[in-house]
Amino acid sequence: DAGVTQSPTHLIKTRGQHVTLRCSPISGHKSVSWYQQVLGQGPQFIFQYYEKEERGRGNFPDRFSARQFPNYSSELNVNALLLGDSALYLCASSFGGSNTGELFFGEGSRLTVL
Amino acid sequence: AQSVTQPDIHITVSEGASLELRCNYSYGATPYLFWYVQSPGQGLQLLLKYFSGDTLVQGIKGFEAEFKRSQSSFNLRKPSVHWSDAAEYFCAVGALGGYNKLIFGAGTRLAVHP
């Protein structure tokens, strides 16, 4: 069975540009969460979507947005990129929307902003 | 505020030696606690979780963790480390709010000497 898949795996952007990251959850999972992992730190929660609705939002600026599609896949969008947005962006899926469920993580999309 | 502290940034052990990774949390209620492992180029994998009940939790790959409420700790242990255990280990707590948000520590990088 396929795990959580993310694309692209690596990308390089320049300051001010826009980026879209994509995530396909494990089949049957209805929740997708996004995390940002800056080098040397633990992952930081950005968003959670469950059944196509936003369930939670972390302490990130409005430049960060996301959505979930009817097939439960998800996109994370970041506008007006800053150097500090360089990070590994992790997508995680789970069957339910509460924090009692195990999160299954993808391998991440590594974003470098120059 | 909820937080997770992993006091050790790097730990080096010899293969076959025992291992203990420390984790302390700050939380206002009964916590949901997790340990994840991240190998280079891979996503986060759940090692074990604690929700309630027996305070000694068994996980995959021979790992166990003990929840101590009086010390606000959830330390990860393994009796005999293998070279393949070299990775980064993250402790996490499930956030209040009912949605699937994890708060991660900064991680402990484990090196294993032959």
mmCIF file of C-alpha atoms in Angstrom:
data_model
loop_
_atom_site.group_PDB
_atom_site.id
_atom_site.type_symbol
_atom_site.label_atom_id
_atom_site.label_comp_id
_atom_site.label_asym_id
_atom_site.label_seq_id
_atom_site.Cartn_x
_atom_site.Cartn_y
_atom_site.Cartn_z
ATOM 1 C CA ASP A 1 0.000 0.000 0.000
ATOM 2 C CA ALA A 2 1.210 3.489 -0.822
ATOM 3 C CA GLY A 3 2.103 5.726 2.072
ATOM 4 C CA VAL A 4 1.760 9.480 2.183
ATOM 5 C CA THR A 5 3.223 10.930 -0.999
ATOM 6 C CA GLN A 6 4.466 14.466 -1.416
ATOM 7 C CA SER A 7 5.614 16.434 -4.420
ATOM 8 C CA PRO A 8 7.929 17.902 -5.364
ATOM 9 C CA THR A 9 10.663 16.387 -3.205
ATOM 10 C CA HIS A 10 13.038 19.313 -3.687
ATOM 11 C CA LEU A 11 12.595 22.784 -5.083
ATOM 12 C CA ILE A 12 14.425 26.072 -5.206
ATOM 13 C CA LYS A 13 12.670 29.420 -5.312
ATOM 14 C CA THR A 14 13.707 33.044 -4.988
ATOM 15 C CA ARG A 15 12.415 35.584 -2.527
ATOM 16 C CA GLY A 16 8.985 36.959 -3.392
ATOM 17 C CA GLN A 17 7.942 33.950 -5.431
ATOM 18 C CA HIS A 18 5.034 31.628 -4.751
ATOM 19 C CA VAL A 19 5.175 27.882 -4.115
ATOM 20 C CA THR A 20 2.606 25.074 -4.129
ATOM 21 C CA LEU A 21 3.317 21.784 -2.373
ATOM 22 C CA ARG A 22 1.137 18.734 -2.840
ATOM 23 C CA CYS A 23 0.230 15.795 -0.664
ATOM 24 C CA SER A 24 -1.706 12.581 -1.211
ATOM 25 C CA PRO A 25 -2.786 10.856 1.988
ATOM 26 C CA ILE A 26 -2.956 7.155 2.632
ATOM 27 C CA SER A 27 -6.017 5.654 1.029
ATOM 28 C CA GLY A 28 -8.961 5.907 3.433
ATOM 29 C CA HIS A 29 -7.455 8.693 5.509
ATOM 30 C CA LYS A 30 -9.594 11.797 5.698
ATOM 31 C CA SER A 31 -7.281 14.143 7.575
ATOM 32 C CA VAL A 32 -4.183 15.896 6.277
ATOM 33 C CA SER A 33 -1.857 18.021 8.362
ATOM 34 C CA TRP A 34 1.071 20.187 7.310
ATOM 35 C CA TYR A 35 4.221 20.802 9.336
ATOM 36 C CA GLN A 36 7.277 22.963 8.754
ATOM 37 C CA GLN A 37 10.638 21.611 9.907
ATOM 38 C CA VAL A 38 13.457 24.116 9.913
ATOM 39 C CA LEU A 39 16.951 22.646 10.028
ATOM 40 C CA GLY A 40 17.877 21.658 13.566
ATOM 41 C CA GLN A 41 14.357 21.987 14.948
ATOM 42 C CA GLY A 42 11.330 19.813 15.437
ATOM 43 C CA PRO A 43 8.345 20.042 13.101
ATOM 44 C CA GLN A 44 5.983 22.981 13.672
ATOM 45 C CA PHE A 45 2.261 22.621 13.007
ATOM 46 C CA ILE A 46 0.890 24.732 10.154
ATOM 47 C CA PHE A 47 -2.584 23.399 9.290
ATOM 48 C CA GLN A 48 -4.906 20.485 9.698
ATOM 49 C CA TYR A 49 -7.732 19.669 7.303
ATOM 50 C CA TYR A 50 -10.373 17.085 7.993
ATOM 51 C CA GLU A 51 -13.158 16.239 5.580
ATOM 52 C CA LYS A 52 -12.118 19.226 3.459
ATOM 53 C CA GLU A 53 -12.525 21.751 6.260
ATOM 54 C CA GLU A 54 -9.808 23.520 8.194
ATOM 55 C CA ARG A 55 -9.701 22.100 11.707
ATOM 56 C CA GLY A 56 -6.651 23.838 13.072
ATOM 57 C CA ARG A 57 -4.119 26.498 12.215
ATOM 58 C CA GLY A 58 -0.713 27.108 13.714
ATOM 59 C CA ASN A 59 1.088 30.372 14.316
ATOM 60 C CA PHE A 60 2.001 31.126 10.715
ATOM 61 C CA PRO A 61 1.344 34.285 8.688
ATOM 62 C CA ASP A 62 -1.446 34.626 6.167
ATOM 63 C CA ARG A 63 1.077 34.028 3.401
ATOM 64 C CA PHE A 64 0.543 30.361 4.215
ATOM 65 C CA SER A 65 -2.681 28.785 3.012
ATOM 66 C CA ALA A 66 -3.919 25.302 2.266
ATOM 67 C CA ARG A 67 -6.871 23.403 0.991
ATOM 68 C CA GLN A 68 -8.115 19.838 0.818
ATOM 69 C CA PHE A 69 -9.793 18.374 -2.233
ATOM 70 C CA PRO A 70 -12.736 15.938 -2.477
ATOM 71 C CA ASN A 71 -10.293 13.036 -2.886
ATOM 72 C CA TYR A 72 -8.640 14.177 0.415
ATOM 73 C CA SER A 73 -5.395 15.241 -1.231
ATOM 74 C CA SER A 74 -4.096 18.620 -0.165
ATOM 75 C CA GLU A 75 -2.082 21.606 -1.302
ATOM 76 C CA LEU A 76 -0.008 23.985 0.781
ATOM 77 C CA ASN A 77 0.568 27.398 -0.749
ATOM 78 C CA VAL A 78 3.103 29.948 0.384
ATOM 79 C CA ASN A 79 3.116 33.433 -1.125
ATOM 80 C CA ALA A 80 5.797 36.111 -1.088
ATOM 81 C CA LEU A 81 8.519 33.696 -0.058
ATOM 82 C CA LEU A 82 11.092 34.784 2.484
ATOM 83 C CA LEU A 83 14.516 33.311 3.158
ATOM 84 C CA GLY A 84 13.155 32.041 6.470
ATOM 85 C CA ASP A 85 10.625 29.865 4.661
ATOM 86 C CA SER A 86 13.447 27.518 3.685
ATOM 87 C CA ALA A 87 12.556 24.266 5.383
ATOM 88 C CA LEU A 88 11.341 20.715 5.010
ATOM 89 C CA TYR A 89 7.567 20.725 4.660
ATOM 90 C CA LEU A 90 5.978 17.562 5.966
ATOM 91 C CA CYS A 91 2.530 16.278 5.237
ATOM 92 C CA ALA A 92 0.865 13.796 7.558
ATOM 93 C CA SER A 93 -2.362 11.903 7.189
ATOM 94 C CA SER A 94 -4.643 10.176 9.650
ATOM 95 C CA PHE A 95 -7.998 8.494 9.500
ATOM 96 C CA GLY A 96 -9.683 10.707 12.074
ATOM 97 C CA GLY A 97 -9.432 14.348 12.954
ATOM 98 C CA SER A 98 -8.601 14.167 16.644
ATOM 99 C CA ASN A 99 -5.203 13.902 18.280
ATOM 100 C CA THR A 100 -5.702 10.341 19.392
ATOM 101 C CA GLY A 101 -4.899 9.036 15.992
ATOM 102 C CA GLU A 102 -1.490 8.102 14.697
ATOM 103 C CA LEU A 103 -0.052 10.488 12.156
ATOM 104 C CA PHE A 104 1.601 8.980 9.094
ATOM 105 C CA PHE A 105 4.202 11.302 7.613
ATOM 106 C CA GLY A 106 5.448 11.651 4.087
ATOM 107 C CA GLU A 107 9.115 12.179 3.297
ATOM 108 C CA GLY A 108 8.625 15.868 2.829
ATOM 109 C CA SER A 109 9.246 18.605 0.306
ATOM 110 C CA ARG A 110 12.489 20.440 0.852
ATOM 111 C CA LEU A 111 12.142 24.095 -0.079
ATOM 112 C CA THR A 112 15.150 26.350 -0.503
ATOM 113 C CA VAL A 113 14.531 30.078 -0.874
ATOM 114 C CA LEU A 114 17.410 32.114 -2.326
ATOM 115 C CA ALA B 1 1.742 27.085 27.123
ATOM 116 C CA GLN B 2 2.247 23.546 25.987
ATOM 117 C CA SER B 3 5.840 22.612 25.223
ATOM 118 C CA VAL B 4 8.193 19.679 24.876
ATOM 119 C CA THR B 5 11.843 19.752 25.917
ATOM 120 C CA GLN B 6 14.461 17.290 24.797
ATOM 121 C CA PRO B 7 17.529 18.253 26.829
ATOM 122 C CA ASP B 8 20.057 16.282 24.777
ATOM 123 C CA ILE B 9 20.797 17.564 21.279
ATOM 124 C CA HIS B 10 23.295 14.822 20.418
ATOM 125 C CA ILE B 11 23.939 11.453 22.017
ATOM 126 C CA THR B 12 26.562 8.907 21.020
ATOM 127 C CA VAL B 13 26.446 5.320 22.199
ATOM 128 C CA SER B 14 28.308 2.160 21.317
ATOM 129 C CA GLU B 15 26.498 -0.605 19.506
ATOM 130 C CA GLY B 16 25.031 -3.006 22.051
ATOM 131 C CA ALA B 17 24.888 -0.405 24.809
ATOM 132 C CA SER B 18 21.657 0.702 26.439
ATOM 133 C CA LEU B 19 19.989 3.959 25.491
ATOM 134 C CA GLU B 20 17.796 6.496 27.232
ATOM 135 C CA LEU B 21 16.537 9.643 25.514
ATOM 136 C CA ARG B 22 14.969 12.252 27.749
ATOM 137 C CA CYS B 23 11.732 14.116 27.160
ATOM 138 C CA ASN B 24 9.938 16.578 29.436
ATOM 139 C CA TYR B 25 6.609 18.144 28.647
ATOM 140 C CA SER B 26 4.502 21.009 29.870
ATOM 141 C CA TYR B 27 0.792 20.338 29.605
ATOM 142 C CA GLY B 28 -2.367 21.306 31.428
ATOM 143 C CA ALA B 29 -4.162 17.982 31.342
ATOM 144 C CA THR B 30 -3.545 14.296 30.821
ATOM 145 C CA PRO B 31 -1.239 14.308 27.828
ATOM 146 C CA TYR B 32 -1.142 12.198 24.737
ATOM 147 C CA LEU B 33 2.573 11.486 24.236
ATOM 148 C CA PHE B 34 4.471 10.189 21.240
ATOM 149 C CA TRP B 35 7.964 9.286 20.137
ATOM 150 C CA TYR B 36 8.852 9.531 16.448
ATOM 151 C CA VAL B 37 12.065 8.636 14.617
ATOM 152 C CA GLN B 38 13.374 10.360 11.505
ATOM 153 C CA SER B 39 16.095 8.772 9.401
ATOM 154 C CA PRO B 40 17.906 10.783 6.702
ATOM 155 C CA GLY B 41 15.766 11.173 3.629
ATOM 156 C CA GLN B 42 12.761 9.627 5.294
ATOM 157 C CA GLY B 43 9.655 10.899 6.966
ATOM 158 C CA LEU B 44 8.795 10.585 10.617
ATOM 159 C CA GLN B 45 7.866 7.125 11.846
ATOM 160 C CA LEU B 46 5.899 6.528 15.017
ATOM 161 C CA LEU B 47 7.796 4.419 17.560
ATOM 162 C CA LEU B 48 5.210 4.388 20.334
ATOM 163 C CA LYS B 49 2.444 6.380 21.981
ATOM 164 C CA TYR B 50 0.899 6.843 25.398
ATOM 165 C CA PHE B 51 -2.716 7.774 25.942
ATOM 166 C CA SER B 52 -3.633 6.254 29.294
ATOM 167 C CA GLY B 53 -3.298 3.123 31.395
ATOM 168 C CA ASP B 54 0.000 1.311 31.900
ATOM 169 C CA THR B 55 2.750 3.891 32.199
ATOM 170 C CA LEU B 56 5.318 1.634 30.521
ATOM 171 C CA VAL B 57 4.635 1.558 26.801
ATOM 172 C CA GLN B 58 6.162 -0.859 24.315
ATOM 173 C CA GLY B 59 6.847 0.214 20.768
ATOM 174 C CA ILE B 60 8.376 -0.991 17.566
ATOM 175 C CA LYS B 61 12.041 -1.869 17.012
ATOM 176 C CA GLY B 62 12.494 -2.858 20.670
ATOM 177 C CA PHE B 63 11.861 0.615 22.092
ATOM 178 C CA GLU B 64 9.895 1.370 25.230
ATOM 179 C CA ALA B 65 8.982 4.555 27.094
ATOM 180 C CA GLU B 66 7.825 5.303 30.602
ATOM 181 C CA PHE B 67 5.356 8.027 31.485
ATOM 182 C CA LYS B 68 6.065 9.670 34.840
ATOM 183 C CA ARG B 69 3.449 12.253 35.697
ATOM 184 C CA SER B 70 5.278 13.460 38.818
ATOM 185 C CA GLN B 71 8.323 14.322 36.710
ATOM 186 C CA SER B 72 6.436 15.400 33.572
ATOM 187 C CA SER B 73 8.659 13.031 31.659
ATOM 188 C CA PHE B 74 8.300 10.445 28.915
ATOM 189 C CA ASN B 75 11.775 8.998 28.404
ATOM 190 C CA LEU B 76 12.549 6.581 25.583
ATOM 191 C CA ARG B 77 14.688 3.524 26.267
ATOM 192 C CA LYS B 78 16.229 0.609 24.449
ATOM 193 C CA PRO B 79 18.272 -2.106 26.183
ATOM 194 C CA SER B 80 20.677 -2.764 23.303
ATOM 195 C CA VAL B 81 21.248 -0.299 20.468
ATOM 196 C CA HIS B 82 21.881 -1.414 16.888
ATOM 197 C CA TRP B 83 23.816 0.588 14.300
ATOM 198 C CA SER B 84 20.574 1.008 12.337
ATOM 199 C CA ASP B 85 19.093 2.985 15.247
ATOM 200 C CA ALA B 86 21.222 5.998 14.317
ATOM 201 C CA ALA B 87 18.659 8.686 13.495
ATOM 202 C CA GLU B 88 16.925 11.713 14.972
ATOM 203 C CA TYR B 89 14.321 11.114 17.641
ATOM 204 C CA PHE B 90 11.441 13.441 18.405
ATOM 205 C CA CYS B 91 9.174 13.503 21.418
ATOM 206 C CA ALA B 92 5.737 15.049 20.882
ATOM 207 C CA VAL B 93 2.609 15.869 22.828
ATOM 208 C CA GLY B 94 -0.916 16.013 21.428
ATOM 209 C CA ALA B 95 -2.200 19.549 21.734
ATOM 210 C CA LEU B 96 -5.360 20.624 23.500
ATOM 211 C CA GLY B 97 -8.200 21.473 21.159
ATOM 212 C CA GLY B 98 -9.330 18.090 19.976
ATOM 213 C CA TYR B 99 -7.785 18.305 16.583
ATOM 214 C CA ASN B 100 -4.767 16.448 15.322
ATOM 215 C CA LYS B 101 -1.937 18.801 16.260
ATOM 216 C CA LEU B 102 1.325 17.592 17.696
ATOM 217 C CA ILE B 103 3.848 19.781 19.505
ATOM 218 C CA PHE B 104 7.335 18.447 18.921
ATOM 219 C CA GLY B 105 10.549 18.811 20.822
ATOM 220 C CA ALA B 106 13.697 19.937 19.033
ATOM 221 C CA GLY B 107 14.907 16.373 18.672
ATOM 222 C CA THR B 108 17.866 14.280 19.793
ATOM 223 C CA ARG B 109 20.334 13.070 17.202
ATOM 224 C CA LEU B 110 21.630 9.600 18.006
ATOM 225 C CA ALA B 111 24.978 8.371 16.702
ATOM 226 C CA VAL B 112 25.988 4.731 17.147
ATOM 227 C CA HIS B 113 29.628 3.689 17.251
ATOM 228 C CA PRO B 114 30.541 0.146 16.111
#
